[in-house]
mmCIF file of C-alpha atoms in Angstrom:
data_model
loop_
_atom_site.group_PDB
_atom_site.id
_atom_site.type_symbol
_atom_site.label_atom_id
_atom_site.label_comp_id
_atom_site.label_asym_id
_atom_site.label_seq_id
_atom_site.Cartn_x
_atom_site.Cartn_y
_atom_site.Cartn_z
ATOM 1 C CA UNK A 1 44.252 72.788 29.913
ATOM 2 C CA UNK A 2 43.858 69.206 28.179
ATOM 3 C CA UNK A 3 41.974 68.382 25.694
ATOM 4 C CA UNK A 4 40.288 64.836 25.577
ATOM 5 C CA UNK A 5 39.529 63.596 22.134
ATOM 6 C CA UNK A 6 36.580 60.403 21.481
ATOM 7 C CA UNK A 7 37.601 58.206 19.022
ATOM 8 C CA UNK A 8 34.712 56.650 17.793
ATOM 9 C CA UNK A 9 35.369 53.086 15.898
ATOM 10 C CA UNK A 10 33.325 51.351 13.608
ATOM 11 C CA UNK A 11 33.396 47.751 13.976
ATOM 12 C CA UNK A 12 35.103 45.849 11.361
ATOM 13 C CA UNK A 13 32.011 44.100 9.374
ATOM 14 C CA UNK A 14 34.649 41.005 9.148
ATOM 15 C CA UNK A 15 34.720 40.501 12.966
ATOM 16 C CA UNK A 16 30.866 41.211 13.325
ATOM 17 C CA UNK A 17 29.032 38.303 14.463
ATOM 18 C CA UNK A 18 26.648 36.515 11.596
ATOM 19 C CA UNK A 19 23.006 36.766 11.910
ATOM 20 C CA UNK A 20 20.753 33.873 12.986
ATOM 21 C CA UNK A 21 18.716 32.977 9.957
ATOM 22 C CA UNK A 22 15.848 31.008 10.655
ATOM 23 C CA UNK A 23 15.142 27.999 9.070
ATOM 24 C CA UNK A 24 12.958 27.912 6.260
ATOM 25 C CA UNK A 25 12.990 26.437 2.584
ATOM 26 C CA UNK A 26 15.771 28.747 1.651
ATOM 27 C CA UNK A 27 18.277 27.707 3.866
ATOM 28 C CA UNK A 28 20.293 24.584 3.834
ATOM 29 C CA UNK A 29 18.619 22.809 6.258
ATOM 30 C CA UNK A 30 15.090 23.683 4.973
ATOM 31 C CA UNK A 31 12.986 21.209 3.073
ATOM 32 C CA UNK A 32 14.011 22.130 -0.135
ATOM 33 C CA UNK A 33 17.614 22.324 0.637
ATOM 34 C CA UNK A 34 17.090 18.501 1.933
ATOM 35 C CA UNK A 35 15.887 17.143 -1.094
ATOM 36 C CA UNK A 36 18.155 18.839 -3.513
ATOM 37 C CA UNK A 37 20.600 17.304 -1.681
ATOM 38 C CA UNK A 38 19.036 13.627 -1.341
ATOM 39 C CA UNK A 39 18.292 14.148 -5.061
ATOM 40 C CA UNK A 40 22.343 14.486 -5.510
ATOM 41 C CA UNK A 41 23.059 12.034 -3.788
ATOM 42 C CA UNK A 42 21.054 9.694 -5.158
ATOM 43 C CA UNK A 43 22.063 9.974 -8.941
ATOM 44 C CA UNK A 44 26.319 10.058 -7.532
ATOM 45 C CA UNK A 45 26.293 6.335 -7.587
ATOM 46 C CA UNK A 46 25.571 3.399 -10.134
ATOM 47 C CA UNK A 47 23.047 1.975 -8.167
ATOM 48 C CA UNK A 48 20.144 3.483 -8.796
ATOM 49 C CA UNK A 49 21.034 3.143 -12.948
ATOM 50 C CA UNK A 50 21.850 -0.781 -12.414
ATOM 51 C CA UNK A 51 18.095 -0.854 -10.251
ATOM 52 C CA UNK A 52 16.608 0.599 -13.029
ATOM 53 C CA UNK A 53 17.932 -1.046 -15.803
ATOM 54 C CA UNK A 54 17.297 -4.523 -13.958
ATOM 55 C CA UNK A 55 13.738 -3.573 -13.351
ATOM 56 C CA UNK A 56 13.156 -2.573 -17.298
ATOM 57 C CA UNK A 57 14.772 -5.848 -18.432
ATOM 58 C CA UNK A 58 12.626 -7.897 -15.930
ATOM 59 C CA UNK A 59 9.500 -5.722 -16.915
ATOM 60 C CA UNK A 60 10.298 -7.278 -20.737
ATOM 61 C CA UNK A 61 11.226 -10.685 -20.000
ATOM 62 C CA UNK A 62 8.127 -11.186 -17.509
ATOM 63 C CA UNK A 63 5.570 -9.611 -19.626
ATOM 64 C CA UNK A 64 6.224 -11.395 -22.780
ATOM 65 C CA UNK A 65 6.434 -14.787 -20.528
ATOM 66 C CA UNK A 66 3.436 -13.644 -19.157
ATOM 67 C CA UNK A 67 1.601 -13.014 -22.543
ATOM 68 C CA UNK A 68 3.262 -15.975 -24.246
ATOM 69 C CA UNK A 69 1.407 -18.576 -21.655
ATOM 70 C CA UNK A 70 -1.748 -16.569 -21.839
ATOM 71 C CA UNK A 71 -1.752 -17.373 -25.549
ATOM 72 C CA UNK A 72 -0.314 -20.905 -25.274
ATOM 73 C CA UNK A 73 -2.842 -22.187 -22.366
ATOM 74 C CA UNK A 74 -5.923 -20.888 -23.700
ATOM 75 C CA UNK A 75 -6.800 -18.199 -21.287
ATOM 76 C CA UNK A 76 -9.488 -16.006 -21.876
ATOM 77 C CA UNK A 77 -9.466 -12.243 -23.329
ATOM 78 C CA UNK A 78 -7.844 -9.555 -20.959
ATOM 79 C CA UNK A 79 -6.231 -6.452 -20.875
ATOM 80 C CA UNK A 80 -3.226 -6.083 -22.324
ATOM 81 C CA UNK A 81 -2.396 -4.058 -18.884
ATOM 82 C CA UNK A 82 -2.571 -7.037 -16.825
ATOM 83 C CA UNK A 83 1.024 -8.310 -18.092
ATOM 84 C CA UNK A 84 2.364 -5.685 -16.668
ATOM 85 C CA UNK A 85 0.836 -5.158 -13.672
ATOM 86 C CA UNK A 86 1.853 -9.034 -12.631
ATOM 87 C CA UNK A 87 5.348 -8.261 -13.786
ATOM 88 C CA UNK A 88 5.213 -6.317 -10.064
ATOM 89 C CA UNK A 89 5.537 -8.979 -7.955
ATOM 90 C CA UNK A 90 9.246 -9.248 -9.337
ATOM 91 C CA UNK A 91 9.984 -6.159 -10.708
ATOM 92 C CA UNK A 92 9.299 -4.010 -7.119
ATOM 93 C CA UNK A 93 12.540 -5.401 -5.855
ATOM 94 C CA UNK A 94 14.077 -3.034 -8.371
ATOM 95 C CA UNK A 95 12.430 -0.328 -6.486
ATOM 96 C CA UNK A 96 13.040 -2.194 -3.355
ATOM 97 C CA UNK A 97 16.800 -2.589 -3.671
ATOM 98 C CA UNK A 98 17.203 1.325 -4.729
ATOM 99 C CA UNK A 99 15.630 2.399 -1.790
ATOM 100 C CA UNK A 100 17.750 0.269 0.409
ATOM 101 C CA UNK A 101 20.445 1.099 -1.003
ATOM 102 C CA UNK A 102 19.945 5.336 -0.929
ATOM 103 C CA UNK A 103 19.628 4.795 2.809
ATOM 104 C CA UNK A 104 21.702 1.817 3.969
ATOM 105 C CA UNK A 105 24.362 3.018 2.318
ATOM 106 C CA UNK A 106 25.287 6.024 4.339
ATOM 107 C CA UNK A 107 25.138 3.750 7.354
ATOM 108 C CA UNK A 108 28.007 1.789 5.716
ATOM 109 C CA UNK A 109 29.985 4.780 4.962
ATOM 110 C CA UNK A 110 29.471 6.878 8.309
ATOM 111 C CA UNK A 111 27.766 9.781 5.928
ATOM 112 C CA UNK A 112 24.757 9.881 7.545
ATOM 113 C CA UNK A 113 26.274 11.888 9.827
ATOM 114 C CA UNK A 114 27.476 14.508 7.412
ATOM 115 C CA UNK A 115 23.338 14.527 6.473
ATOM 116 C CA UNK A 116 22.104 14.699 10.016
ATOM 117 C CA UNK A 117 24.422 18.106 10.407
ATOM 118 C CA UNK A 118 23.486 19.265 7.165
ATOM 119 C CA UNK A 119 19.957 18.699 7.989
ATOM 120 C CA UNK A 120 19.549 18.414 11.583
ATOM 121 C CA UNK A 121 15.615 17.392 11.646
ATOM 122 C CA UNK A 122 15.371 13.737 11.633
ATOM 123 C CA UNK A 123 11.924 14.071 10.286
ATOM 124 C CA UNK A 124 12.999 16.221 7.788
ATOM 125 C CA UNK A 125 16.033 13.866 6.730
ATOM 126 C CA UNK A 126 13.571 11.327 6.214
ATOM 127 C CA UNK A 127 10.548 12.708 4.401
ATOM 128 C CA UNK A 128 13.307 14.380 1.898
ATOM 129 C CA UNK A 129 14.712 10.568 1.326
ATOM 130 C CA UNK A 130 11.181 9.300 1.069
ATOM 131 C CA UNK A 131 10.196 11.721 -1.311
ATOM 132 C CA UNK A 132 12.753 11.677 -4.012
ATOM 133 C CA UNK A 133 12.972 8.012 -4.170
ATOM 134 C CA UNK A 134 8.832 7.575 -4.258
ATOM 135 C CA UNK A 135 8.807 9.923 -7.290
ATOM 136 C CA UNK A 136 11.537 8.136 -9.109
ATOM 137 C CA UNK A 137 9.890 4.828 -8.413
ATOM 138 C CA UNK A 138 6.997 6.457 -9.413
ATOM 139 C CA UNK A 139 8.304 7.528 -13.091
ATOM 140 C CA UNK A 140 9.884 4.571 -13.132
ATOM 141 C CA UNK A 141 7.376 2.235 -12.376
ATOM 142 C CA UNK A 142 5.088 4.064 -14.925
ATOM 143 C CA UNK A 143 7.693 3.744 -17.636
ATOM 144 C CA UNK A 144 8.397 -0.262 -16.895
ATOM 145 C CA UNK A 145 3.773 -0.321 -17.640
ATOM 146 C CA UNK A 146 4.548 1.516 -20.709
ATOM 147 C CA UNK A 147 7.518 -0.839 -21.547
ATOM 148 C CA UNK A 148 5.689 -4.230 -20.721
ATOM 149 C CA UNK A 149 1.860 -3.195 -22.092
ATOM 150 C CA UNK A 150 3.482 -2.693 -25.716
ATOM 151 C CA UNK A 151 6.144 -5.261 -25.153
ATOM 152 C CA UNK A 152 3.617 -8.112 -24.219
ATOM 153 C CA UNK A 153 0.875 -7.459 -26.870
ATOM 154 C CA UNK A 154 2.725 -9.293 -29.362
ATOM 155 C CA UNK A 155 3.024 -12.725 -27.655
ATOM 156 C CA UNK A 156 -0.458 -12.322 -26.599
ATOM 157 C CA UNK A 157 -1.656 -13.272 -30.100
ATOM 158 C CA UNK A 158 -5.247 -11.647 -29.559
ATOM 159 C CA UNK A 159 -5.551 -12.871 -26.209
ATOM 160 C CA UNK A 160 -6.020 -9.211 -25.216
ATOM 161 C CA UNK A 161 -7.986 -6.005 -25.566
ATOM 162 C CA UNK A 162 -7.096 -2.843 -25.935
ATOM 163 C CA UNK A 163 -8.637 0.080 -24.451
ATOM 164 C CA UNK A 164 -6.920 3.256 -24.010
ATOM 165 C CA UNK A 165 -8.710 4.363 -21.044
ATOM 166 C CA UNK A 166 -8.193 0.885 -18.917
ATOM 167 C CA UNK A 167 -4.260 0.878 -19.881
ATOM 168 C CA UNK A 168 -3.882 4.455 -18.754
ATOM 169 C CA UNK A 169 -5.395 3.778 -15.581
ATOM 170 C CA UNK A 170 -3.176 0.442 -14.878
ATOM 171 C CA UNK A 171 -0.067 2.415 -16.549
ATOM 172 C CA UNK A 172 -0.729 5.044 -13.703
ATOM 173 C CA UNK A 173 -1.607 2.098 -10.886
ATOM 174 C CA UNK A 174 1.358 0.445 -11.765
ATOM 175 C CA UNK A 175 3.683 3.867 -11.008
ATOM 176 C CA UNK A 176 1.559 4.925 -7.508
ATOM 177 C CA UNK A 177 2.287 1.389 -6.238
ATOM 178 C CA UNK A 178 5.675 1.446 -7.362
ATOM 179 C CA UNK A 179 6.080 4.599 -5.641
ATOM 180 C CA UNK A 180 4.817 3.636 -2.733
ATOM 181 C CA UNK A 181 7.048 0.314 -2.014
ATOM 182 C CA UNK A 182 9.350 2.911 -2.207
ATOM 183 C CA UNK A 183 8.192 4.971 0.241
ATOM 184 C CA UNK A 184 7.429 1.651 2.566
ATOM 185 C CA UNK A 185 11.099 0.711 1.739
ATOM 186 C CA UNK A 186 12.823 3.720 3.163
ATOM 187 C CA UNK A 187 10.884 2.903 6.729
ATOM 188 C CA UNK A 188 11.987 -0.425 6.830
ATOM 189 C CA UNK A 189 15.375 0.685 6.256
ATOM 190 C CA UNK A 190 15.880 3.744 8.467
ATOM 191 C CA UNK A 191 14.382 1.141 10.875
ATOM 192 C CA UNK A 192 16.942 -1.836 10.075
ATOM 193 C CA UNK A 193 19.994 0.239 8.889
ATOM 194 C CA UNK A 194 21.504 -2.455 7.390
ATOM 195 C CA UNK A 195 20.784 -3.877 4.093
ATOM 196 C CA UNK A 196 20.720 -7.437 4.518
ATOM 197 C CA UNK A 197 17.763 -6.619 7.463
ATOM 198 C CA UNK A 198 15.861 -4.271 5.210
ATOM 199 C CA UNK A 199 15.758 -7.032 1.961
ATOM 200 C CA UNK A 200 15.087 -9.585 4.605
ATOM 201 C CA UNK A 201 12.267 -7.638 5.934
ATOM 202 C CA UNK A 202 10.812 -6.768 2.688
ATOM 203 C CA UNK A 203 11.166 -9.800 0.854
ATOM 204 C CA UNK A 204 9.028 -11.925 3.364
ATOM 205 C CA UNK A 205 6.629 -9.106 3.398
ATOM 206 C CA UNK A 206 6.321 -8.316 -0.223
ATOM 207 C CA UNK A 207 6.620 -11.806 -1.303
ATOM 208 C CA UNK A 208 7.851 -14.974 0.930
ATOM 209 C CA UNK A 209 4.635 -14.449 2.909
ATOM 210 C CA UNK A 210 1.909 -14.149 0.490
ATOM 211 C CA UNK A 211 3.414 -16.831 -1.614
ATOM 212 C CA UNK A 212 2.858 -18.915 1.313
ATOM 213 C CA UNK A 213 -0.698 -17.863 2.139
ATOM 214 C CA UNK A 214 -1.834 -18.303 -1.011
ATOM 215 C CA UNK A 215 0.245 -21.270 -1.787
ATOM 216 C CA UNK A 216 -1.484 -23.658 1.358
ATOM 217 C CA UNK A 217 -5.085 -22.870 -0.693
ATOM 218 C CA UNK A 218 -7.036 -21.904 2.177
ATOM 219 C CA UNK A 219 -9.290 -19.651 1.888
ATOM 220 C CA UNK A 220 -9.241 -17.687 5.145
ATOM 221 C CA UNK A 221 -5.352 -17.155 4.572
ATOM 222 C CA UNK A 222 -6.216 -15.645 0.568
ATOM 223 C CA UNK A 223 -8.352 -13.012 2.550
ATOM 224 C CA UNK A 224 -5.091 -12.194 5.143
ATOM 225 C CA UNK A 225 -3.447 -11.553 1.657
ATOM 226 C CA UNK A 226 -5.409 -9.473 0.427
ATOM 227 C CA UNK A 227 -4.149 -6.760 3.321
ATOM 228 C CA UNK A 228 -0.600 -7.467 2.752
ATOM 229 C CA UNK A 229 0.897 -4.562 0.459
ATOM 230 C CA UNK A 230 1.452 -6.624 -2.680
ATOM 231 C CA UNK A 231 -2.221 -8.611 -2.257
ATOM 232 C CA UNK A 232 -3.850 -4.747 -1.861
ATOM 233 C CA UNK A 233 -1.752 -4.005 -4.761
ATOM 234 C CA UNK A 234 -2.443 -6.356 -7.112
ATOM 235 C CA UNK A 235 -6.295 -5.647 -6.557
ATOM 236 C CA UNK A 236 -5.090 -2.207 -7.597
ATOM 237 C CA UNK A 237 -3.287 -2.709 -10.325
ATOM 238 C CA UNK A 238 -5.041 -5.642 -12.487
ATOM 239 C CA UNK A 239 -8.812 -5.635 -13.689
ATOM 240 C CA UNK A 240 -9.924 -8.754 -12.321
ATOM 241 C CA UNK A 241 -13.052 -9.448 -11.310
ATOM 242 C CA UNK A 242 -13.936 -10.962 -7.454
ATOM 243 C CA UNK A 243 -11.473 -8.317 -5.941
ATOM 244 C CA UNK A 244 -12.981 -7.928 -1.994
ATOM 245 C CA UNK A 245 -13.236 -4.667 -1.838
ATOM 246 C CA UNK A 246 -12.613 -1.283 -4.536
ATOM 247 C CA UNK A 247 -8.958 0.080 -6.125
ATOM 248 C CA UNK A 248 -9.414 3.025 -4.229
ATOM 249 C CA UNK A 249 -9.442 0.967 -0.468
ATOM 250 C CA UNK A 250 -6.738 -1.216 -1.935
ATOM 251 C CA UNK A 251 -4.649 1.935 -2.735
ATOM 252 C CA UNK A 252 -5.228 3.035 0.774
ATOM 253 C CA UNK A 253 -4.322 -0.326 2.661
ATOM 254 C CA UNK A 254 -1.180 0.098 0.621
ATOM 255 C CA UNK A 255 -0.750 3.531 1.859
ATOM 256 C CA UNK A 256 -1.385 2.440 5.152
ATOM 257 C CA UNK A 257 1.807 0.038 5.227
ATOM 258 C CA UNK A 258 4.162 2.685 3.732
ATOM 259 C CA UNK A 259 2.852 5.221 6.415
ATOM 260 C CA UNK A 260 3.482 2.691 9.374
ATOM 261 C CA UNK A 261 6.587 1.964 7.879
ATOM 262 C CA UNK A 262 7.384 5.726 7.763
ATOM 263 C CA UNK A 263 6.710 6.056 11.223
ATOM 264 C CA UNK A 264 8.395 2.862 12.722
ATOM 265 C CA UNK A 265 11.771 4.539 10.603
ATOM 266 C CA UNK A 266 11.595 7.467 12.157
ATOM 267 C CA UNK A 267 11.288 6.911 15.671
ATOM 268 C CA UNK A 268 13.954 4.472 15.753
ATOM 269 C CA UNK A 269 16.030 7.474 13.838
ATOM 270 C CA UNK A 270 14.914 9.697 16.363
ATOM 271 C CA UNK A 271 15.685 7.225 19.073
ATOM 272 C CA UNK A 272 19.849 5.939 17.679
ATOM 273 C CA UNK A 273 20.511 9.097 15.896
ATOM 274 C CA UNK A 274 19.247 11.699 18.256
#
């Protein structure tokens, strides 16, 4: 008579297959994981510290300039704020440079590639990118206001007024608009992939072209302006009086042009990159 003997085997936990984890904000490729890592990324090169440091130099040079003619000329009482809201016009291609830069720059190197693995949502990729630089344009922007309000009411020589509750508000404008030419930024470049294209891009937007509009004097070209993203803007961010319509509509035409931007970025990501 033979006797058959079962083995039974355990399988070896080593050789078991891994489980499928879905993806959520825990995982690498959730959200969260994709702006820790744009966040890291970000601060592992000197760019972003030269962009700053350019942009808080210009905010001081501009505003004192600013205030010094203000006093020199004549011109009547305003805020103190307005000094540094104008320093914008130049100081946003701080902003606009370190957004180029955090996305460009992985086209140069071939690392997008790495990210798109990492993170295989292109719309996820994206909104990460957008985020993390529009908040640090955002902080930053609000600390170049700071910087410039107390910076230009010396050379103002009493050719401004003070009120706490008018510089907070331009202090604040100053940072959302900031933030959002960031935000704008990152669509133009996910869209041009290539620095030189993106500044090229945003330069004639943010400044070539209303320079000209307003330059020729006419008054039908001042009102196209005022729907560009600096002319919206600048309604935004000064207290001026004969602005055509309210800060809050200004802040949304603003808006507006980072969103479209946003969306023109990622479907031609969507479209190369897929």
């Amino acid at each position: 008579m033979t006797t058959t003997t079962t083995a039974t085997t355990t399988p070896d936990k080593r050789t078991a297959p891994p489980r499928a984890v879905s993806p959520g904000r825990g995982t690498p490729d959730g959200f969260a994981g994709a702006v820790a890592c744009e966040w890291t990324k970000l601060w592992s090169v000197r760019a972003p510290y030269l962009c700053l440091l350019a942009g808080l130099t210009m905010t001081g040079v501009f505003t004192s300039y600013y205030a010094s003619i203000a006093r020199i000329n004549g011109h009547p009482v305003e805020p103190v704020g307005n000094a540094a809201a104008s320093s914008a016009v130049l100081v946003q291609f701080a902003v606009v440079v370190l957004a180029t830069v955090a996305v460009t720059s992985e086209y140069s190197t071939g690392s997008v590639r790495a990210s798109l693995l990492w993170v295989p949502r292109r719309h996820r990729v994206q909104a990460a990118k957008a985020l993390v630089v529009g908040v640090v344009a955002f902080v930053a922007g609000t600390v170049f206001a700071v910087v410039g309000t107390a910076v230009a009411w010396g050379p103002f020589g009493g050719r401004a007024s003070f009120e706490a509750g008018t510089v907070l508000g331009q202090v604040l404008a100053v940072g959302v608009y900031q933030g959002l030419v960031a935000v704008l930024t990152v669509g133009v470049a996910f869209a041009a992939r290539h620095p030189a294209g993106a500044l090229s891009i945003l330069v004639t937007l943010l400044w070539a072209l209303p320079s000209m509009l307003l330059g020729l004097g006419s008054p039908a070209l001042a009102a196209v302006n005022a729907y560009l993203p600096h002319g919206a803007g600048d309604y935004f961010m000064r207290v001026s009086a004969g602005a055509p319509y309210t800060p809050a509509i200004a802040v949304v035409i603003v808006a507006a042009w980072a969103a479209a931007a946003h969306l023109v970025g990622l479907c031609v990501l969507r479209r190369r990159d897929a």
